[in-house]
């Protein structure tokens, strides 16, 4: 599926863009996870995202743009936002910004807020699709609500029982969702830890990134406690019990049961890339409980532990 010729690719993208223009959904790869995309200015199209995912209506979606110029059609960019966009777009950073009057985005995409989360994804297929469509795409992760995010086209097809067309770009490079930040004057507030580590932002921008207080009143599904959940129960514990499946990290003690290792060498990039796929795999074994070793809370570890805690939260 990845061995398509450039002509075929082009045709596939044209077809996908035409579907989007007609108000249909198309799943597409980004560098983080696969997104379930719809024309962000078409309320009916966006509504079918919520229906297809079974997602609570109040959650606003990230609006994906082809470039900064497209993004500027919808939101005001204060100086700090512009610096972020110029430094990290295309890339795994979503920026929450004040909407411009006459933005034309569907109310249901932004959940009636006066802000919008924008991002330019760093994936050739996503960018080609955004350019061909010539319109902003609202796209949450392409999984049924509350389930694991997909990092392969096959996971998307399985999640929606083949009902949504998927552009296949192979496995996602980053493997966890984008980092979401809001701007408050000269302050930067992280609403969701993600594929762009906080330290990377601080280093480039020279502004400390604050963690959003819990219950900041910002509706974010990434903020719902039980989210990104496999069917199996999950336990955060580096010591698996007999009968459990085990998701290890780093050099792990030998274990008899079904085991995957996020990164035997303890590499957090590799761990992020493997996170959802390995959870999908362990879940597919029918294991009742998955024991998961926590990872160090540094760099990408913040996003990984965040997803693990939510997957393990009581439902
Ligand atoms: O990597 C990603 O970000 C993926 C890919 C497909 O781009 N998308 C993704 O979207 O994770 P989703 O819908 O699963 O998460 C969107 C997050 C939610 O937590 C939502 O509440 C938050 O963005 N969000 C959207 N608009 C917001 C706003 N105006 N203010 C605060 N949070 C917002
Ligand atoms: Mg999601």
Coordinates of C-alpha atoms and ligand atoms in Angstrom, one line a residue:
X1 CA 0.0 0.0 0.0
X2 CA 3.0 2.3 0.6
X3 CA 4.6 1.2 -2.7
X4 CA 2.2 3.3 -4.7
X5 CA 3.6 5.2 -7.7
X6 CA 3.5 9.0 -7.6
X7 CA 0.7 9.1 -10.3
X8 CA -1.4 6.8 -8.2
X9 CA -0.7 8.7 -5.1
X10 CA -1.7 11.9 -6.8
X11 CA -5.0 10.4 -8.0
X12 CA -5.7 9.0 -4.5
X13 CA -5.1 12.5 -3.0
X14 CA -7.4 14.1 -5.7
X15 CA -10.1 11.6 -4.9
X16 CA -9.8 12.2 -1.1
X17 CA -9.9 16.0 -1.7
X18 CA -13.0 15.6 -3.7
X19 CA -14.7 13.5 -1.0
X20 CA -13.8 16.2 1.6
X21 CA -15.2 18.9 -0.7
X22 CA -18.4 16.9 -0.9
X23 CA -18.7 16.8 2.9
X24 CA -17.4 13.3 3.4
X25 CA -14.9 12.0 5.9
X26 CA -11.4 10.9 5.0
X27 CA -8.8 9.5 7.4
X28 CA -5.3 10.6 6.8
X29 CA -1.8 10.1 8.3
X30 CA 0.0 12.8 10.2
X31 CA 3.4 12.6 11.9
X32 CA 1.6 12.1 15.3
X33 CA -1.4 9.8 14.7
X34 CA -4.0 9.2 12.0
X35 CA -6.7 11.9 11.9
X36 CA -10.4 11.6 10.9
X37 CA -10.7 14.6 8.6
X38 CA -13.7 16.7 7.5
X39 CA -14.1 20.2 6.0
X40 CA -13.9 22.4 9.1
X41 CA -16.2 24.9 7.5
X42 CA -19.0 22.4 6.7
X43 CA -21.1 21.8 9.8
X44 CA -22.7 18.6 8.5
X45 CA -19.3 17.1 7.6
X46 CA -18.0 17.9 11.1
X47 CA -21.1 16.5 12.7
X48 CA -20.4 13.1 11.0
X49 CA -16.9 13.1 12.7
X50 CA -18.6 13.2 16.0
X51 CA -21.2 10.6 15.0
X52 CA -18.5 8.3 13.5
X53 CA -16.4 8.5 16.6
X54 CA -19.3 8.4 19.1
X55 CA -17.6 11.5 20.5
X56 CA -19.2 13.8 23.1
X57 CA -20.4 16.9 21.4
X58 CA -18.7 19.4 23.6
X59 CA -15.2 18.6 22.6
X60 CA -13.6 21.1 20.2
X61 CA -11.5 19.7 17.3
X62 CA -8.0 20.7 16.1
X63 CA -8.2 22.5 12.7
X64 CA -5.4 21.4 10.4
X65 CA -4.1 23.9 7.9
X66 CA -1.7 23.6 4.9
X67 CA 0.5 26.4 6.1
X68 CA 0.6 29.5 8.3
X69 CA -1.1 31.6 5.6
X70 CA -4.1 29.3 5.7
X71 CA -4.1 29.3 9.5
X72 CA -4.2 33.1 9.5
X73 CA -7.5 33.1 7.7
X74 CA -9.1 31.8 11.0
X75 CA -7.2 33.2 13.9
X76 CA -5.2 36.2 15.2
X77 CA -1.6 35.4 15.8
X78 CA -0.1 37.5 18.6
X79 CA 3.7 37.8 18.4
X80 CA 4.4 34.8 20.6
X81 CA 2.1 32.6 18.5
X82 CA 3.8 33.7 15.3
X83 CA 7.2 32.7 16.8
X84 CA 5.8 29.3 17.7
X85 CA 4.3 28.7 14.3
X86 CA 7.4 29.8 12.5
X87 CA 9.6 27.6 14.7
X88 CA 7.5 24.5 14.8
X89 CA 5.2 24.3 11.9
X90 CA 4.8 22.0 10.1
X91 CA 5.1 19.9 13.3
X92 CA 3.4 18.3 16.3
X93 CA 2.3 21.6 18.0
X94 CA -1.3 22.8 18.2
X95 CA -1.8 26.4 19.2
X96 CA -5.0 27.7 20.7
X97 CA -5.7 31.1 19.3
X98 CA -8.5 33.8 19.3
X99 CA -10.8 33.4 16.3
X100 CA -11.0 36.1 13.7
X101 CA -14.4 37.6 12.9
X102 CA -15.9 35.9 9.9
X103 CA -13.7 32.9 10.2
X104 CA -16.3 30.6 8.7
X105 CA -15.4 27.6 10.7
X106 CA -18.3 25.4 11.7
X107 CA -19.5 26.1 15.2
X108 CA -19.6 22.4 16.0
X109 CA -15.8 22.2 15.1
X110 CA -14.9 24.7 17.7
X111 CA -17.6 23.7 20.1
X112 CA -18.9 27.3 20.2
X113 CA -15.7 28.7 21.8
X114 CA -14.1 32.0 20.8
X115 CA -10.8 30.2 20.3
X116 CA -9.5 27.5 17.9
X117 CA -6.7 25.0 18.1
X118 CA -4.7 25.1 14.9
X119 CA -1.9 23.1 13.6
X120 CA 0.1 22.4 10.4
X121 CA 1.0 18.7 10.4
X122 CA 4.4 17.5 9.3
X123 CA 3.5 14.7 6.9
X124 CA 3.8 14.8 3.1
X125 CA 0.4 13.1 2.6
X126 CA -1.4 15.3 5.1
X127 CA 0.1 18.4 3.5
X128 CA -0.7 17.2 0.0
X129 CA -4.3 16.5 1.0
X130 CA -4.7 19.9 2.7
X131 CA -3.3 21.7 -0.4
X132 CA -5.4 19.7 -2.8
X133 CA -8.5 20.2 -0.7
X134 CA -7.7 23.9 -0.3
X135 CA -9.6 24.0 2.9
X136 CA -9.0 23.6 6.6
X137 CA -9.6 20.1 8.0
X138 CA -11.0 19.4 11.4
X139 CA -9.5 16.1 12.5
X140 CA -9.5 14.3 15.8
X141 CA -7.6 11.1 16.1
X142 CA -9.2 8.5 13.9
X143 CA -10.5 6.1 16.6
X144 CA -13.8 5.5 18.2
X145 CA -14.1 7.9 21.1
X146 CA -12.2 6.8 24.3
X147 CA -10.3 4.1 22.4
X148 CA -6.6 3.9 21.5
X149 CA -5.4 6.4 18.9
X150 CA -4.4 4.8 15.6
X151 CA -0.8 4.9 14.3
X152 CA -1.4 2.7 11.2
X153 CA -4.0 2.7 8.5
X154 CA -5.0 -0.8 9.4
X155 CA -5.9 0.3 12.9
X156 CA -8.2 3.0 11.5
X157 CA -9.9 0.5 9.2
X158 CA -10.4 -1.9 12.0
X159 CA -11.7 0.8 14.4
X160 CA -14.4 1.9 12.0
X161 CA -15.1 -1.5 10.4
X162 CA -13.8 -0.3 7.0
X163 CA -16.5 2.4 6.7
X164 CA -14.1 5.3 6.4
X165 CA -11.7 5.7 3.5
X166 CA -8.1 5.9 4.7
X167 CA -5.0 7.4 3.0
X168 CA -2.3 4.9 3.9
X169 CA 1.0 6.6 4.8
X170 CA 2.4 3.7 6.8
X171 CA 3.1 3.9 10.6
X172 CA 3.2 7.4 12.1
X173 CA 6.6 8.7 13.0
X174 CA 5.9 10.3 16.4
X175 CA 3.1 8.0 17.6
X176 CA 1.6 10.4 20.2
X177 CA -0.7 13.3 19.6
X178 CA 0.5 16.9 19.2
X179 CA 1.4 19.1 22.1
X180 CA -1.4 21.7 22.7
X181 CA -0.5 25.1 24.0
X182 CA -2.5 28.2 24.8
X183 CA -1.1 31.7 24.9
X184 CA -1.9 34.3 27.6
X185 CA 0.0 37.5 26.9
X186 CA 3.6 36.5 27.3
X187 CA 2.8 33.2 29.0
X188 CA 2.7 29.8 27.4
X189 CA 0.4 27.2 28.9
X190 CA 0.5 23.6 28.0
X191 CA -3.0 22.1 27.8
X192 CA -1.8 18.7 26.6
X193 CA 1.6 17.1 26.7
X194 CA 2.4 15.6 23.3
X195 CA 4.9 14.8 20.7
X196 CA 6.8 18.1 21.0
X197 CA 8.4 18.1 24.4
X198 CA 8.0 21.1 26.6
X199 CA 11.8 21.5 26.9
X200 CA 12.1 21.8 23.1
X201 CA 9.6 24.7 23.1
X202 CA 11.4 26.4 26.0
X203 CA 14.8 26.1 24.3
X204 CA 13.7 27.6 21.0
X205 CA 11.3 30.2 22.2
X206 CA 13.0 31.1 25.5
X207 CA 9.7 31.2 27.4
X208 CA 8.9 28.8 30.2
X209 CA 6.0 26.5 29.4
X210 CA 3.5 26.3 32.3
X211 CA 1.4 23.2 32.9
X212 CA -2.3 24.0 32.8
X213 CA -3.9 23.5 36.2
X214 CA -6.1 20.5 36.4
X215 CA -9.8 21.5 35.8
X216 CA -8.7 24.7 34.2
X217 CA -12.2 24.8 32.7
X218 CA -10.9 24.0 29.3
X219 CA -12.9 21.2 27.7
X220 CA -10.3 18.8 26.3
X221 CA -10.9 15.1 25.8
X222 CA -7.2 14.6 26.3
X223 CA -8.2 16.0 29.7
X224 CA -10.9 13.4 30.3
X225 CA -9.5 11.1 32.9
X226 CA -10.3 7.8 31.1
X227 CA -9.2 8.2 27.6
X228 CA -7.0 6.4 25.1
X229 CA -8.2 3.2 26.7
X230 CA -7.7 -0.3 25.5
X231 CA -10.4 -3.0 26.1
X232 CA -8.2 -4.7 28.7
X233 CA -7.7 -3.3 32.1
X234 CA -4.5 -1.5 32.6
X235 CA -2.3 -1.4 35.6
X236 CA 0.8 0.9 35.9
X237 CA 3.3 -1.5 37.4
X238 CA 6.7 -2.6 36.3
X239 CA 6.1 -6.0 37.9
X240 CA 3.5 -8.0 35.9
X241 CA 1.6 -10.9 37.5
X242 CA 1.1 -14.3 36.0
X243 CA -1.7 -14.2 33.4
X244 CA -1.2 -10.6 32.6
X245 CA 0.2 -9.1 29.4
X246 CA 3.2 -6.8 29.9
X247 CA 4.2 -3.6 28.3
X248 CA 7.8 -3.1 29.3
X249 CA 10.3 -0.2 28.9
X250 CA 14.0 -0.5 29.0
X251 CA 15.9 -3.6 30.0
X252 CA 13.1 -5.7 31.7
X253 CA 13.3 -8.7 33.9
X254 CA 12.2 -11.9 32.0
X255 CA 8.5 -12.5 32.1
X256 CA 6.6 -15.6 31.0
X257 CA 3.5 -13.8 29.6
X258 CA 2.9 -11.9 26.4
X259 CA 5.3 -9.0 26.4
X260 CA 6.1 -6.0 24.2
X261 CA 8.9 -3.6 25.0
X262 CA 8.3 0.1 24.1
X263 CA 12.1 0.4 23.8
X264 CA 14.5 -2.1 25.1
X265 CA 17.3 0.5 24.9
X266 CA 15.2 3.0 26.9
X267 CA 14.7 5.5 24.0
X268 CA 11.7 7.7 24.5
X269 CA 11.2 8.5 20.8
X270 CA 11.0 4.8 20.0
X271 CA 8.7 4.3 23.0
X272 CA 6.3 7.1 21.8
X273 CA 6.3 5.6 18.3
X274 CA 5.5 2.1 19.6
X275 CA 3.0 3.2 22.4
X276 CA -0.4 2.9 20.7
X277 CA 0.6 0.1 18.3
X278 CA 1.9 -2.1 21.1
X279 CA -1.2 -1.4 23.2
X280 CA -3.3 -2.3 20.2
X281 CA -1.3 -5.6 19.8
X282 CA -1.5 -6.5 23.5
X283 CA -5.2 -5.7 23.5
X284 CA -5.8 -7.9 20.5
X285 CA -4.4 -10.9 22.4
X286 CA -7.5 -10.8 24.5
X287 CA -5.5 -10.3 27.7
X288 CA -7.8 -9.2 30.6
X289 CA -5.1 -7.0 32.2
X290 CA -2.1 -5.3 30.8
X291 CA 0.7 -4.3 33.3
X292 CA 2.6 -1.3 32.0
X293 CA 6.0 -0.1 33.2
X294 CA 6.1 3.7 33.6
X295 CA 8.7 5.6 31.7
X296 CA 10.9 8.5 32.9
X297 CA 8.9 11.7 33.2
X298 CA 11.4 13.7 31.0
X299 CA 11.0 14.9 27.4
X300 CA 8.6 12.8 25.5
X301 CA 8.1 10.8 28.7
X302 CA 5.6 13.4 29.9
X303 CA 3.3 12.7 27.0
X304 CA 3.7 8.9 27.2
X305 CA 3.0 8.7 30.9
X306 CA 0.0 11.0 30.5
X307 CA -1.5 8.6 27.9
X308 CA -0.6 5.6 30.1
X309 CA -2.3 7.1 33.2
X310 CA -5.4 7.9 31.2
X311 CA -5.5 4.4 29.7
X312 CA -5.2 3.0 33.2
X313 CA -7.8 5.3 34.8
X314 CA -11.0 3.9 36.2
X315 CA -13.8 3.9 33.6
Ligands
LIG1 O1 -1.8 15.0 17.0 C1 -2.9 15.4 17.1 O2 -3.2 16.5 17.6 C2 -4.1 14.6 16.4 C3 -3.8 14.6 14.9 C4 -4.9 14.0 14.1 O3 -3.6 15.9 14.4 N1 -5.4 15.2 16.7 C5 -5.9 15.1 17.9 O4 -7.2 15.7 18.0 O5 -5.4 14.6 18.9 P1 -8.2 15.4 19.2 O6 -9.5 15.9 18.7 O7 -8.1 14.0 19.7 O8 -7.7 16.3 20.4 C6 -8.0 17.7 20.3 C7 -7.7 18.4 21.6 C8 -8.7 18.1 22.6 O9 -8.1 17.8 23.8 C9 -9.5 19.4 22.6 O10 -10.3 19.6 23.7 C10 -8.4 20.4 22.4 O11 -7.6 19.8 21.4 N2 -8.9 21.6 21.9 C11 -9.4 21.9 20.6 N3 -9.8 23.2 20.5 C12 -9.5 23.8 21.7 C13 -9.6 25.1 22.2 N4 -10.2 26.1 21.5 N5 -9.2 25.3 23.5 C14 -8.7 24.3 24.2 N6 -8.5 23.1 23.8 C15 -8.9 22.8 22.6
LIG2 MG1 -8.0 11.4 20.4

